[in-house]
Structure formats: structure tokens, C-alpha cells
Amino acid sequence: MNFSSWPPLLVVDVEGNGTNPPDLVEVAALPVRDGRPDTSTAGAWLTRPRRPVTPFAARVHGLTNARLENEPGWAAIADQVHTLLGTSWICAHHAHVDYRVLKAHMPQWEPAGVLDTLRLAKATYPGLSKYSLDALIEHVQPDLLASPAQRHRATYDAFATAQILIAMAAHYDTWDQLAAAAVPPGLPGSPEPEEEATLW
């Protein structure tokens, strides 16, 4: 894979407060340049949600209401997040979730395209029993020594997802082949309409 052929790309991860729809509590955006995660230009934000963090969500990511009470509200950081993401491609694990949450918080934002490492892993590693981020970390064995924070924090998960994306890219000759395997139907960058459930 010739990484110089890649368009601008940021691996993103978001953490929510556990409500439906969720309020954001953490966003990470990690550029991938020349086949490596570029932590020097990454962005990471904590934000106080409008509604309290549920006990279940707090147990998952460790971000409690007490931890977030002095963080800025979303309106105070939205422009920073939007500016960093710009119109670049984004990549995430189970990407439609991250895309839709970010889109709900930034209606004017639209990435050039969306890569999903879950979709890509199913094409790249057929036959795995699971395709969760933990299962892919175990299968790929990426070097996570330099990863910030810990599992289920946005910065860690974005770093791990970036390493897994780079490892899977070695299985494809061109960016177009990679994108064809990784972009979910109906999301930016896909020529296919979104899959819809029907009654028949």
C-alpha cells in the first residue's frame, strides 16, 4: 500500500453519557500520515454533557459526572472539533455510530468519506469468531505501548483503531480497494445507498 496516495484521514472515537441519543463526553481525532498515527497533531476533548452520565456508561469509560463537572460544554469546543475534522475522511470502529453522533452534534459537518474498521476487518480477516475492537487487538497484536489513557477512553481506542487500520491496509494494493471494502453503504464515500429494512 502506498500511503502517500491516501487522502487526509483522521481516526475518531467518541464516548457518550449513556443516554439515547447520547450526549458526548469525550472526542478524539487522530490523523494518520505516511502510514503512522500522528499524535503530535491529534485532538482530544472532554466535555460536560447536558444530561448526567449514566452509571453504566461511567463504569465503561470511567468518566463520571464529578470528573466532567468542570469541563466545557459542547458549544464551547464544537468549533475546535469541527475545524480539526474539516472535510477529511474519518475512520472509526463501528463507524456509523461515531459518524451519526458527531453529525448530530455538528449538523454542518460532512466528511469526505467514512471508513469502518469493523466492516474492513470482516473483509480482511474472514473467519474470525468476533470482530470487536478487543478481538482485533488480540488478532492483530498492534504496538499499543505509546497509546494514551486506557481501553474505552476515546484517545486509546482511536490509537488502537489507527494501528489496526494500518495493519489491514497492508492487505490492499490501493486506496480505492481499501475504501471499497471499508465504507459502509449510505455513508459518505460510498456509491451504494444505505441498506434499509423492508417488510418482505
Short mmCIF file of C-alpha atoms in Angstrom, two decimals:
data_model
loop_
_atom_site.label_atom_id
_atom_site.label_comp_id
_atom_site.label_asym_id
_atom_site.label_seq_id
_atom_site.Cartn_x
_atom_site.Cartn_y
_atom_site.Cartn_z
CA MET A 1 0.00 0.00 0.00
CA ASN A 2 1.31 3.41 -0.98
CA PHE A 3 0.28 5.57 1.96
CA SER A 4 1.17 8.74 0.08
CA SER A 5 -1.90 8.11 -2.07
CA TRP A 6 -4.24 8.40 0.92
CA PRO A 7 -6.45 11.46 1.27
CA PRO A 8 -6.40 13.35 4.57
CA LEU A 9 -7.74 10.93 7.21
CA LEU A 10 -8.43 11.09 10.93
CA VAL A 11 -9.30 8.12 13.11
CA VAL A 12 -12.02 9.18 15.51
CA ASP A 13 -13.62 7.79 18.62
CA VAL A 14 -16.35 9.20 20.81
CA GLU A 15 -17.63 8.36 24.26
CA GLY A 16 -21.14 9.20 25.35
CA ASN A 17 -23.11 9.73 28.53
CA GLY A 18 -25.18 6.55 28.07
CA THR A 19 -28.49 8.18 27.11
CA ASN A 20 -30.28 7.59 23.79
CA PRO A 21 -29.47 9.62 21.82
CA PRO A 22 -26.17 10.20 23.61
CA ASP A 23 -24.56 13.43 24.70
CA LEU A 24 -20.83 13.45 24.03
CA VAL A 25 -18.42 13.30 26.94
CA GLU A 26 -15.16 12.68 25.03
CA VAL A 27 -13.95 13.03 21.44
CA ALA A 28 -10.58 12.00 19.99
CA ALA A 29 -9.36 12.63 16.45
CA LEU A 30 -6.02 11.16 15.40
CA PRO A 31 -4.56 11.93 11.96
CA VAL A 32 -2.87 9.12 10.02
CA ARG A 33 0.02 10.37 7.90
CA ASP A 34 2.54 8.33 5.91
CA GLY A 35 1.20 5.12 7.38
CA ARG A 36 1.58 6.22 11.01
CA PRO A 37 -0.70 7.78 13.62
CA ASP A 38 0.38 11.40 14.09
CA THR A 39 -0.13 12.03 17.79
CA SER A 40 1.56 15.45 17.52
CA THR A 41 -1.45 16.91 15.70
CA ALA A 42 -4.19 14.84 17.34
CA GLY A 43 -7.12 16.41 19.14
CA ALA A 44 -8.79 15.19 22.32
CA TRP A 45 -11.58 16.87 24.23
CA LEU A 46 -13.59 16.17 27.35
CA THR A 47 -16.97 17.84 27.54
CA ARG A 48 -19.67 18.12 30.19
CA PRO A 49 -22.87 16.55 28.85
CA ARG A 50 -26.27 18.26 29.05
CA ARG A 51 -27.70 15.20 30.78
CA PRO A 52 -25.94 13.23 33.53
CA VAL A 53 -23.67 10.30 32.70
CA THR A 54 -25.47 7.04 33.44
CA PRO A 55 -23.90 4.64 35.93
CA PHE A 56 -23.41 2.04 33.18
CA ALA A 57 -21.55 4.47 30.89
CA ALA A 58 -19.39 5.66 33.77
CA ARG A 59 -18.40 2.07 34.53
CA VAL A 60 -17.38 1.54 30.89
CA HIS A 61 -15.21 4.59 30.28
CA GLY A 62 -14.62 5.86 33.81
CA LEU A 63 -15.84 9.39 33.07
CA THR A 64 -18.13 10.24 35.95
CA ASN A 65 -20.31 13.30 36.43
CA ALA A 66 -17.90 14.51 39.11
CA ARG A 67 -14.96 14.14 36.71
CA LEU A 68 -16.74 16.13 33.99
CA GLU A 69 -18.46 18.84 36.03
CA ASN A 70 -15.74 21.44 35.36
CA GLU A 71 -15.20 20.56 31.70
CA PRO A 72 -16.58 22.87 28.98
CA GLY A 73 -19.98 22.26 27.47
CA TRP A 74 -20.20 21.07 23.87
CA ALA A 75 -20.88 24.56 22.49
CA ALA A 76 -17.51 25.74 23.81
CA ILE A 77 -15.50 23.11 21.92
CA ALA A 78 -17.65 22.34 18.86
CA ASP A 79 -15.77 24.75 16.59
CA GLN A 80 -12.41 23.25 17.57
CA VAL A 81 -13.61 19.73 16.77
CA HIS A 82 -15.18 20.85 13.50
CA THR A 83 -12.02 22.69 12.46
CA LEU A 84 -9.76 19.70 13.07
CA LEU A 85 -12.04 17.26 11.27
CA GLY A 86 -12.72 19.65 8.40
CA THR A 87 -13.67 17.75 5.26
CA SER A 88 -11.15 14.94 5.80
CA TRP A 89 -12.05 11.28 5.67
CA ILE A 90 -12.72 9.73 9.06
CA CYS A 91 -12.24 6.17 10.27
CA ALA A 92 -13.78 4.50 13.31
CA HIS A 93 -14.68 1.07 14.58
CA HIS A 94 -18.41 0.57 14.02
CA ALA A 95 -18.15 3.88 12.23
CA HIS A 96 -21.82 4.62 11.62
CA VAL A 97 -22.22 5.13 15.39
CA ASP A 98 -19.40 7.68 15.69
CA TYR A 99 -20.41 9.39 12.44
CA ARG A 100 -24.05 9.79 13.44
CA VAL A 101 -23.25 11.04 16.95
CA LEU A 102 -20.77 13.59 15.60
CA LYS A 103 -23.18 14.61 12.85
CA ALA A 104 -25.95 15.13 15.41
CA HIS A 105 -23.65 17.42 17.38
CA MET A 106 -22.26 19.20 14.27
CA PRO A 107 -25.04 19.28 11.64
CA GLN A 108 -22.94 21.42 9.24
CA TRP A 109 -20.03 18.96 9.26
CA GLU A 110 -19.62 16.43 6.47
CA PRO A 111 -16.51 14.28 5.98
CA ALA A 112 -15.27 13.32 2.53
CA GLY A 113 -15.82 9.69 3.44
CA VAL A 114 -16.12 7.22 6.31
CA LEU A 115 -14.03 4.07 6.78
CA ASP A 116 -15.28 1.40 9.18
CA THR A 117 -12.62 -0.91 10.61
CA LEU A 118 -15.34 -3.37 11.64
CA ARG A 119 -16.51 -3.71 8.03
CA LEU A 120 -12.92 -3.76 6.78
CA ALA A 121 -11.90 -6.46 9.27
CA LYS A 122 -14.69 -8.77 8.10
CA ALA A 123 -13.35 -8.45 4.54
CA THR A 124 -9.68 -8.67 5.53
CA TYR A 125 -9.84 -11.40 8.18
CA PRO A 126 -12.77 -13.66 7.23
CA GLY A 127 -13.45 -16.41 9.70
CA LEU A 128 -12.73 -14.64 12.97
CA SER A 129 -15.24 -15.53 15.66
CA LYS A 130 -15.54 -11.90 16.78
CA TYR A 131 -14.79 -8.51 15.26
CA SER A 132 -14.94 -6.31 18.34
CA LEU A 133 -12.09 -3.88 18.89
CA ASP A 134 -10.77 -6.13 21.66
CA ALA A 135 -10.88 -9.17 19.36
CA LEU A 136 -8.99 -7.29 16.64
CA ILE A 137 -6.38 -6.05 19.11
CA GLU A 138 -5.84 -9.67 20.12
CA HIS A 139 -5.67 -10.85 16.50
CA VAL A 140 -3.51 -8.06 15.03
CA GLN A 141 -1.31 -7.52 18.12
CA PRO A 142 -0.59 -3.85 17.36
CA ASP A 143 2.03 -1.95 19.32
CA LEU A 144 -0.02 -0.01 21.85
CA LEU A 145 2.81 0.95 24.22
CA ALA A 146 2.53 4.58 23.17
CA SER A 147 -1.25 4.69 23.44
CA PRO A 148 -2.69 7.35 25.72
CA ALA A 149 -5.10 6.56 28.57
CA GLN A 150 -6.71 3.09 28.69
CA ARG A 151 -9.24 0.95 26.85
CA HIS A 152 -12.68 2.55 26.42
CA ARG A 153 -11.26 6.04 26.55
CA ALA A 154 -11.54 7.82 23.22
CA THR A 155 -7.81 8.53 22.87
CA TYR A 156 -6.82 4.90 23.47
CA ASP A 157 -9.50 3.49 21.20
CA ALA A 158 -8.64 5.89 18.38
CA PHE A 159 -4.95 4.97 18.67
CA ALA A 160 -5.71 1.25 18.66
CA THR A 161 -8.11 1.62 15.72
CA ALA A 162 -5.48 3.56 13.77
CA GLN A 163 -2.91 0.81 14.30
CA ILE A 164 -5.39 -1.86 13.23
CA LEU A 165 -6.34 0.15 10.13
CA ILE A 166 -2.68 0.49 9.14
CA ALA A 167 -2.13 -3.25 9.62
CA MET A 168 -5.15 -4.11 7.47
CA ALA A 169 -4.10 -1.65 4.77
CA ALA A 170 -1.13 -3.93 4.00
CA HIS A 171 -3.64 -6.40 2.53
CA TYR A 172 -4.75 -3.93 -0.18
CA ASP A 173 -2.86 -2.57 -3.15
CA THR A 174 -4.63 0.77 -3.50
CA TRP A 175 -6.65 3.27 -1.51
CA ASP A 176 -9.66 2.61 -3.77
CA GLN A 177 -9.58 -1.11 -2.92
CA LEU A 178 -9.35 -0.32 0.78
CA ALA A 179 -12.21 2.17 0.62
CA ALA A 180 -14.38 -0.23 -1.36
CA ALA A 181 -14.04 -2.79 1.43
CA ALA A 182 -14.35 -0.34 4.32
CA VAL A 183 -17.03 2.27 3.54
CA PRO A 184 -20.48 1.27 4.81
CA PRO A 185 -23.41 1.68 2.40
CA GLY A 186 -25.11 5.03 2.69
CA LEU A 187 -22.27 6.81 4.46
CA PRO A 188 -20.06 9.46 2.82
CA GLY A 189 -17.62 7.94 0.35
CA SER A 190 -19.91 5.05 -0.60
CA PRO A 191 -21.53 4.71 -4.03
CA GLU A 192 -24.17 2.42 -2.54
CA PRO A 193 -27.47 3.52 -0.97
CA GLU A 194 -27.92 2.80 2.71
CA GLU A 195 -29.31 -0.63 3.43
CA GLU A 196 -32.91 -0.34 4.59
CA ALA A 197 -35.07 -2.90 6.30
CA THR A 198 -38.15 -3.91 4.33
CA LEU A 199 -41.30 -5.81 5.12
CA TRP A 200 -40.58 -8.53 2.55
#
